[in-house]
Coordinates of C-alpha atoms in Angstrom, one line a residue:
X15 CA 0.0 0.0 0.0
X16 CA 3.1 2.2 0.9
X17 CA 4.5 1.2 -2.1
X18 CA 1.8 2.5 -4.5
X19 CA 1.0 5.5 -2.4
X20 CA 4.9 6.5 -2.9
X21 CA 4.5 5.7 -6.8
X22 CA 1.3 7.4 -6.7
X23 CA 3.1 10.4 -5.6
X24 CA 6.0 10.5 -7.8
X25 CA 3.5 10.4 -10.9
X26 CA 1.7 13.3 -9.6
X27 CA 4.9 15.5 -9.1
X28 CA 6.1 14.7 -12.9
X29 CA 2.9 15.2 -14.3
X30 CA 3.2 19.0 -12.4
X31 CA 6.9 19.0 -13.5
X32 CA 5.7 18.3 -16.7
X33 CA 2.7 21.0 -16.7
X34 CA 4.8 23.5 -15.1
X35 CA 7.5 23.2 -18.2
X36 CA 5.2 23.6 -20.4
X37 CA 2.9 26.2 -19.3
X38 CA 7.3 28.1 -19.1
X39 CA 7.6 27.5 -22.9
X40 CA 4.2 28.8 -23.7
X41 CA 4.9 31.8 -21.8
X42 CA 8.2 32.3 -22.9
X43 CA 6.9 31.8 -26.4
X44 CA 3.9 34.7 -25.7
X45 CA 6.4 37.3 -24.4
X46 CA 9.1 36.5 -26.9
X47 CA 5.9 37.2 -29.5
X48 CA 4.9 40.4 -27.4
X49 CA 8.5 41.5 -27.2
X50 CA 9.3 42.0 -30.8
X51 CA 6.5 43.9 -31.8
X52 CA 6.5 45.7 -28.4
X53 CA 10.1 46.8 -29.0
X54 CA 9.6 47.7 -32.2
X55 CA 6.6 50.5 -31.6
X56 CA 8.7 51.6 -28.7
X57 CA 11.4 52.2 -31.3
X58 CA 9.3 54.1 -33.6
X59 CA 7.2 55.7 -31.1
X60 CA 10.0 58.6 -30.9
X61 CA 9.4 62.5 -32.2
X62 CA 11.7 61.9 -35.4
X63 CA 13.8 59.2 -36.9
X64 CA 15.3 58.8 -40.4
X65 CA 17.0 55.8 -41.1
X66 CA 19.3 55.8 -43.9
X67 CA 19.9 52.4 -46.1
X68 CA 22.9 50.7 -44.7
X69 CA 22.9 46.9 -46.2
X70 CA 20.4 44.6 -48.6
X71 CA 20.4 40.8 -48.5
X72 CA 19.1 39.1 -51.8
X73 CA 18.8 35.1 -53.1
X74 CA 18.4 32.9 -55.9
X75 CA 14.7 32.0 -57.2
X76 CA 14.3 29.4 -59.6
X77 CA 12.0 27.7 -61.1
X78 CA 11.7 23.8 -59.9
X79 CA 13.5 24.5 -56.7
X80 CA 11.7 28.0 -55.4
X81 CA 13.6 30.1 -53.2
X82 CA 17.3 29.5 -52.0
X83 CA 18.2 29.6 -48.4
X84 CA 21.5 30.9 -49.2
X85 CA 21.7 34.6 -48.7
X86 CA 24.2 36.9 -50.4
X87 CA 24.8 40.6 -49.6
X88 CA 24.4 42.8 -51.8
X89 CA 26.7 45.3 -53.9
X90 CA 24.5 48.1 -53.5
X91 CA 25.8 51.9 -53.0
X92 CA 23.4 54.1 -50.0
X93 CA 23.2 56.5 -52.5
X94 CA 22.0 54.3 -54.9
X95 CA 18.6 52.8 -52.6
X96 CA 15.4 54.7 -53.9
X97 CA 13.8 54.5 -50.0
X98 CA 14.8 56.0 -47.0
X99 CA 12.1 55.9 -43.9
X100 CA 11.2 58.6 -41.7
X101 CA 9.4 57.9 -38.5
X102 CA 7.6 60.2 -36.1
X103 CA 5.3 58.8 -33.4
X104 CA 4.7 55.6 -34.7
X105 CA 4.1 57.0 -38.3
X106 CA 6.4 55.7 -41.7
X107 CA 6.9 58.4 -44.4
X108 CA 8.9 57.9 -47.7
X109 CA 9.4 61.5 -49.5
X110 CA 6.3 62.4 -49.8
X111 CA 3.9 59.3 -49.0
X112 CA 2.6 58.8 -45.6
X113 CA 1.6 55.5 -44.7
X114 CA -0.4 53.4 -42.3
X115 CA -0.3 50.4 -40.2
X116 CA -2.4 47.6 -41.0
X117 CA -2.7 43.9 -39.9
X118 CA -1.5 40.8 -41.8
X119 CA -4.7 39.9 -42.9
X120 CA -5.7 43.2 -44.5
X121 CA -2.3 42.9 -46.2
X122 CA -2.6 40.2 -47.5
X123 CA -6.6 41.1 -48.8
X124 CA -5.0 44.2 -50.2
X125 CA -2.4 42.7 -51.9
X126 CA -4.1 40.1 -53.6
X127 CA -6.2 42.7 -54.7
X128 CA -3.7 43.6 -57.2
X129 CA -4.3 40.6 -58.9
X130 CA -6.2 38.5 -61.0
X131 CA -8.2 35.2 -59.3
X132 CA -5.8 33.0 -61.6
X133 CA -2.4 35.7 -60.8
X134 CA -2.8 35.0 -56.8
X135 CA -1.9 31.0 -57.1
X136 CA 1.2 32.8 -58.0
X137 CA 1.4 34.7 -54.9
X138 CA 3.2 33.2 -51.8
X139 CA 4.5 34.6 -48.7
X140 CA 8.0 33.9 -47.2
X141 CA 7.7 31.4 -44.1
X142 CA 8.5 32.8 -40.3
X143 CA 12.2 30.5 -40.7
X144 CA 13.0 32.5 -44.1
X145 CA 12.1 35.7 -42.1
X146 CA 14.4 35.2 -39.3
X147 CA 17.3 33.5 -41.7
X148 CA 17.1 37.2 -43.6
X149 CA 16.9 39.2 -40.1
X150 CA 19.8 37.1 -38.8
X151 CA 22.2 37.8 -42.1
X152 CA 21.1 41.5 -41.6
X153 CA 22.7 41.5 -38.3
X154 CA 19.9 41.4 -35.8
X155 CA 19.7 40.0 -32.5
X156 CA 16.1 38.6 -32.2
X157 CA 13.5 36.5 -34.1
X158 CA 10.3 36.4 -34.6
X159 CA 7.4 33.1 -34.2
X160 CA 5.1 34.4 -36.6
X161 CA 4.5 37.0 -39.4
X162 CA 1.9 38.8 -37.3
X163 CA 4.9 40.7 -35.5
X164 CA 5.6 42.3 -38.1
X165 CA 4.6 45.8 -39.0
X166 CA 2.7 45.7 -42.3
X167 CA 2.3 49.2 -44.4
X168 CA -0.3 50.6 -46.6
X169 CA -0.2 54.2 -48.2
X170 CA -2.8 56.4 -46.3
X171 CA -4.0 57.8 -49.6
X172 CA -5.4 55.0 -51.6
X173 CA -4.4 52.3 -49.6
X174 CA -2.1 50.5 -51.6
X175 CA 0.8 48.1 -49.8
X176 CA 4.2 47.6 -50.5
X177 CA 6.1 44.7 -50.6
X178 CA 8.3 44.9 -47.1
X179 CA 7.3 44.1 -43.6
X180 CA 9.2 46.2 -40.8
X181 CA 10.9 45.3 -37.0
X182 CA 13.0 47.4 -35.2
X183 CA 15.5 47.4 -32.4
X184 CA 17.9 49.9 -31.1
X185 CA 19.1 52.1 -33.6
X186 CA 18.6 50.0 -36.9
X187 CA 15.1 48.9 -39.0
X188 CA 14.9 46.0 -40.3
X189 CA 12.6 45.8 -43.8
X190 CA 11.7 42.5 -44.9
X191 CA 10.4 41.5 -48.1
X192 CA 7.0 39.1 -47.7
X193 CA 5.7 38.0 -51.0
X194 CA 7.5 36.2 -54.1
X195 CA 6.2 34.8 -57.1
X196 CA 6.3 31.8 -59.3
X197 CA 8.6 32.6 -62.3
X198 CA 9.8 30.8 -65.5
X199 CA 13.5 31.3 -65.1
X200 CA 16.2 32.1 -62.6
X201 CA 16.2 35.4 -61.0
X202 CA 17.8 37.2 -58.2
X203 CA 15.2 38.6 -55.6
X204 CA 15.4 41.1 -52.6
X205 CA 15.3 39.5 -49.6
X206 CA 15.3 42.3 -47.2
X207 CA 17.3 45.6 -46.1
X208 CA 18.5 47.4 -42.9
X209 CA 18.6 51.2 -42.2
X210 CA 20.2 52.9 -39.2
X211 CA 18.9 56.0 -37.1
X212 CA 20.9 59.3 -38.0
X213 CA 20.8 59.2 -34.3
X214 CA 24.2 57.7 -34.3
X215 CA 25.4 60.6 -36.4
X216 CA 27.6 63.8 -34.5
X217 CA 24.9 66.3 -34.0
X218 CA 24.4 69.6 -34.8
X219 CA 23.4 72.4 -32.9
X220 CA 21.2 75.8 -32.9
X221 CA 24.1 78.7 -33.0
X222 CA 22.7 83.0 -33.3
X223 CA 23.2 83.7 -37.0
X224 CA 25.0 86.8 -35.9
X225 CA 28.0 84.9 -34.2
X226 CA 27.9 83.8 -38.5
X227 CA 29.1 86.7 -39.7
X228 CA 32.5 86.2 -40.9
X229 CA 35.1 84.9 -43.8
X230 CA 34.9 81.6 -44.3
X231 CA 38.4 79.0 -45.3
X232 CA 38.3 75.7 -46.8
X233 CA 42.4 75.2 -46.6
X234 CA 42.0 71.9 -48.4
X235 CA 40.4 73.3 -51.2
X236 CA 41.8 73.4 -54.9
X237 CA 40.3 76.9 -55.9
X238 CA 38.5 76.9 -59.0
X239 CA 35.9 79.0 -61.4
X240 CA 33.2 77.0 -59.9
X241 CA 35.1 77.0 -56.2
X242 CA 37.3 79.7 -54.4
X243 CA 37.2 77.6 -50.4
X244 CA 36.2 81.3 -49.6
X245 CA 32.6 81.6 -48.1
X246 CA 31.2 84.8 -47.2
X247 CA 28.3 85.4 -44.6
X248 CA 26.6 88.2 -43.3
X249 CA 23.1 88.6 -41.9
X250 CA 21.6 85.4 -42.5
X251 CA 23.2 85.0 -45.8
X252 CA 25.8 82.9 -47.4
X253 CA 27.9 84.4 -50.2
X254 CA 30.1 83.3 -52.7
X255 CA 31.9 83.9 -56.2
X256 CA 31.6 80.9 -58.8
X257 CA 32.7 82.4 -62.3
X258 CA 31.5 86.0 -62.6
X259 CA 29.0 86.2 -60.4
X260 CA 27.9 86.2 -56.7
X261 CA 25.6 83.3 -55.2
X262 CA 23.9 84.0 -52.5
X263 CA 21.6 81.5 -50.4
X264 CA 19.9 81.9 -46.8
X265 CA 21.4 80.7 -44.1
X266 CA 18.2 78.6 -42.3
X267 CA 17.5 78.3 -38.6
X268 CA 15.6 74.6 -38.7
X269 CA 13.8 75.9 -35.3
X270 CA 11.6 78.0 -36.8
X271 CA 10.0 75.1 -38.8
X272 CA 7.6 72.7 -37.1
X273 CA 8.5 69.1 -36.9
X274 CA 5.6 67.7 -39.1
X275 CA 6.7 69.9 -41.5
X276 CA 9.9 69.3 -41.9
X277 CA 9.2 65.5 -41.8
X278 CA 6.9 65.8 -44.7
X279 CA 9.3 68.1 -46.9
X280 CA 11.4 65.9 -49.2
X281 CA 14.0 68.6 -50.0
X282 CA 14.9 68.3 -46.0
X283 CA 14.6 64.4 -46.2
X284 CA 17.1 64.5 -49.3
X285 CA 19.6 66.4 -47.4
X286 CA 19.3 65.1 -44.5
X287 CA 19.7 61.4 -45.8
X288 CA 23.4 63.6 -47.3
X289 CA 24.5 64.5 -43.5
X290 CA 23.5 61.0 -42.4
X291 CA 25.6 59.6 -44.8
X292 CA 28.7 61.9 -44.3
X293 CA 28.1 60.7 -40.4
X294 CA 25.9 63.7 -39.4
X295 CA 22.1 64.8 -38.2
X296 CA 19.8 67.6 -39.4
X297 CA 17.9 67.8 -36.9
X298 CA 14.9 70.7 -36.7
X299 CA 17.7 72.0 -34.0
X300 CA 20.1 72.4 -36.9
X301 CA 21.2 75.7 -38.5
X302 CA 22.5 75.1 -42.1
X303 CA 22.3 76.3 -45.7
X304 CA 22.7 75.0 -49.3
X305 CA 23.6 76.4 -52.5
X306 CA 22.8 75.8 -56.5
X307 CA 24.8 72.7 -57.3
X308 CA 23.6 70.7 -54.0
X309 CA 25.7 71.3 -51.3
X310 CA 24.9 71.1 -48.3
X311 CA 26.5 73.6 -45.5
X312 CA 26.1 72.6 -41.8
X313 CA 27.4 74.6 -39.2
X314 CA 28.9 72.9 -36.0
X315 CA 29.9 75.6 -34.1
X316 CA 30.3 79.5 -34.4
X317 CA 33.8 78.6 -36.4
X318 CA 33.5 75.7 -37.9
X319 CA 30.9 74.9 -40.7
X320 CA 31.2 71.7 -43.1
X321 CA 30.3 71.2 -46.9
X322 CA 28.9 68.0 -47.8
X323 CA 28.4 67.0 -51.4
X324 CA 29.8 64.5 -54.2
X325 CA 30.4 62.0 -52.0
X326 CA 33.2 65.1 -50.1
X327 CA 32.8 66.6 -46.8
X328 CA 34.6 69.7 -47.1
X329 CA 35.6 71.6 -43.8
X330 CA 36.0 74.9 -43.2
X331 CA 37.3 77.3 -40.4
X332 CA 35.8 80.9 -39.9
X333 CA 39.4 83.3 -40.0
X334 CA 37.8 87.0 -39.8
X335 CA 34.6 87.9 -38.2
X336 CA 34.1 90.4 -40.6
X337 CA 34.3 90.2 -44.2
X338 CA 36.4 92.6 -46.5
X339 CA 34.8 94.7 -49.1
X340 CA 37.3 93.8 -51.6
X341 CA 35.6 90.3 -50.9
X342 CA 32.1 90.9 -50.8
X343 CA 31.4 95.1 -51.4
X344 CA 28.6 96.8 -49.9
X345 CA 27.2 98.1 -53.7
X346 CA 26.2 94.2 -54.4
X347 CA 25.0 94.1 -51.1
X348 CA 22.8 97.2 -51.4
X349 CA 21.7 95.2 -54.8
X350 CA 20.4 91.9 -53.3
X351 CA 18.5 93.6 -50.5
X352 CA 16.4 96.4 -52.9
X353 CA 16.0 93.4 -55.6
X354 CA 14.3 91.6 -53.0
X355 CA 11.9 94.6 -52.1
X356 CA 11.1 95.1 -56.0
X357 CA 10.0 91.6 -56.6
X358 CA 7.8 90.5 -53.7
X359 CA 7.4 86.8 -53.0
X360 CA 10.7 86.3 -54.9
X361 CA 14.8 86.3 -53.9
X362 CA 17.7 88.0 -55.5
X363 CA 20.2 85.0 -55.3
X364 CA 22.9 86.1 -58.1
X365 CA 24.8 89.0 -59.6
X366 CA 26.5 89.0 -62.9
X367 CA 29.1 91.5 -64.2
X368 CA 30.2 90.6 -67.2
X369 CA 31.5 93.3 -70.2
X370 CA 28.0 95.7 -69.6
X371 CA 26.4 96.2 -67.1
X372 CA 25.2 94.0 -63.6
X373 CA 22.5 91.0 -64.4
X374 CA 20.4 89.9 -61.5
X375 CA 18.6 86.5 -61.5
X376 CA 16.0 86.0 -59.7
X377 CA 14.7 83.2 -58.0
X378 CA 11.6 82.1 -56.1
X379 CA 13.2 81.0 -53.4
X380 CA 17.1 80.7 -52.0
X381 CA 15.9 78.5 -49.1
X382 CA 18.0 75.5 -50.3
X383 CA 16.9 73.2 -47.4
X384 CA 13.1 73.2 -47.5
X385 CA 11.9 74.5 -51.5
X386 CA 12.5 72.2 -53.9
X387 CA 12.9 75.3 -56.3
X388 CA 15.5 77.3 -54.6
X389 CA 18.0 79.1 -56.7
X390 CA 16.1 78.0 -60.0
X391 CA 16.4 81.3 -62.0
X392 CA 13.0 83.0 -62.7
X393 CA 13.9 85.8 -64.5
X394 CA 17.3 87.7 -65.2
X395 CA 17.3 91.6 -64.8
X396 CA 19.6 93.9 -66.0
X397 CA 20.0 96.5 -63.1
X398 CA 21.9 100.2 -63.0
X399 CA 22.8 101.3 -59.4
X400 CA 23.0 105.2 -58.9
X401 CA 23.6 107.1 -55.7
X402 CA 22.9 104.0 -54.4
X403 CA 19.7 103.2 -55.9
X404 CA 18.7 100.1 -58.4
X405 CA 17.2 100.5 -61.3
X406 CA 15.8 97.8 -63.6
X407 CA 16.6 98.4 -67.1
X408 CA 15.6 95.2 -68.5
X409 CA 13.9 91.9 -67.8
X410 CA 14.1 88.7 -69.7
X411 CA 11.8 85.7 -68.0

């Protein structure tokens, strides 16, 4: 009787054992579920990100065998991806297209959508072990147990998907591509791609734009028609001599915009993807200019401002806080500033001097960081200055 009491017991205690293990698997399943999609909303619940295209993994697709498991990285230049993401509260933006979160299901409703009853057959989605092979080979840390922790993205607008599903941890985004399709030969298909936070970048800071003022040397620089290293700023403006004429573009406090602005503006999200990738932020904090062929000017501190263009960064040390008339004289000056009261809603941004007498083009903007048409000449105006007055002698649009 002892006996079977005592085996009685044991039975019960590894049937608990038992019960108790599993019930710990189950759990640990649920909050490694909970943890990826949690983490990534926590991610991407901040003010601002932009995450700027850091690596792509592709693989083989053919046609008996379906999709390799080998994965390969590709050759691909950050310049040369066509998406970078901006995130603000929770919200993805690419240039100009908001979109919006929507579950797996509606995805997948919307996506076969697209195609005809006898196209979807076609369709099939990558399983959870080809996800995490692709998120593993991108670098991260963390897998997933199903497709639903994923973040699946629609445009606002008309609703359309795309083809990448999004996790994210620390300071990188991880974009996976879902769907593939049956083909007839051997192809090469995009697996998935990582971007990393400009929040690992050296920020940049507000500074007064009078503590600008000054003379501007790039020592490095190989002086040229189109490029003296001198840069010349006073009063919010940034000067400079490129054949025979002055450029002049505004120097732009980022403060003064609003955040959802800014994040929605794709001349901002252009450069701003250009600092990233020369290892620093625009941030709204930032105060910075730009000029006619696509440079961008950041400045760091009250001496020290860096160019960032052609794949260069370009640095440049403030030597005088004032700036010599033989540099910049005070009749061109006087030129800009009464150009800009004769032409409402529009911006003197060069002078020409040539054989006759001073041209002045016109633009509709010389705010280089936020209008997509800044510096784009509008009209060119032949001017006369007397007793320190302009007058317009001729126009040609």
């Amino acid at each position: 009787m002892r006996k079977r009491y005592i085996l009685g017991l044991s039975f019960l205690l590894l049937l608990l054992t038992s019960c108790a293990a599993q019930k710990s698997k189950q759990t640990t399943k649920q909050n490694a579920t909970v943890s990826v999609k949690t983490t990534t909303n926590h991610v991407l619940q901040a003010k601002s990100k932009t995450w700027v295209f850091t690596k792509k993994v592709v693989s083989q697709q053919t046609k008996k065998r379906g999709v390799a498991s080998q994965l390969t990285t590709s050759m691909v230049s950050k310049t040369d991806t066509t998406t970078n993401w901006v995130t603000a509260k929770g919200q993805f933006m690419a240039g100009s297209v908001n979109y919006k979160k929507v579950s797996l299901k509606e995805w997948r409703k919307n996506l076969n959508h697209n195609f005809v009853k006898s196209g979807r057959k076609k369709i099939h989605l990558m399983s959870v072990d080809q996800v995490n092979a692709v998120l593993k080979k991108l670098g991260a840390n963390f897998r997933i147990a199903h497709l639903t922790e994923l973040i699946f993205l629609a445009t606002k607008s008309n609703g359309l998907t795309i083809a990448q599903a999004f996790a994210a941890k620390g300071h990188h985004l991880y974009a996976i591509n879902i769907p593939y399709f049956d083909n007839n030969q051997t192809l090469t298909i995009d697996r998935g791609e990582v971007f990393t936070d400009t929040g690992t970048k050296k920020a940049t800071g507000q500074i007064s734009l009078a503590k600008l003022n000054g003379t501007w040397i790039a020592p490095q620089t190989t002086t040229s028609s189109t490029d003296t290293g001198k840069i010349l700023i006073k009063d919010g403006y940034l000067y400079q001599q490129r054949f025979d004429s002055f450029e002049r573009s505004a120097i732009q406090n980022l403060s003064t915009y609003s955040l959802i602005s800014l994040n929605q503006n794709t001349t901002y999200a252009n450069q701003k993807i250009n600092a990233a990738n020369a290892g620093y932020q625009l941030t709204q904090k930032t105060v910075a200019s730009g000029d006619s062929l696509g440079y961008l000017y950041l400045f760091i501190n009250q001496n020290k401002m860096i160019r960032i263009g052609a794949g260069v960064t370009t640095n440049y040390k403030k030597v005088n806080t004032l700036v010599a008339a033989s540099d910049l004289p005070q009749d061109d000056i006087t030129i800009f500033q009464q150009m800009d009261q004769k032409n409402p809603g529009e911006a003197a941004s060069t002078i020409t001097v040539k054989a006759g007498p001073a041209v002045v083009g016109m633009s509709k903007s010389i705010k280089y960081l936020t209008n997509p048409e800044a510096g784009q000449i509008t009209s060119n105006q032949t001017i006369s200055l007397n007793n320190g007055q302009v007058s317009v002698s001729q126009s040609e649009n």
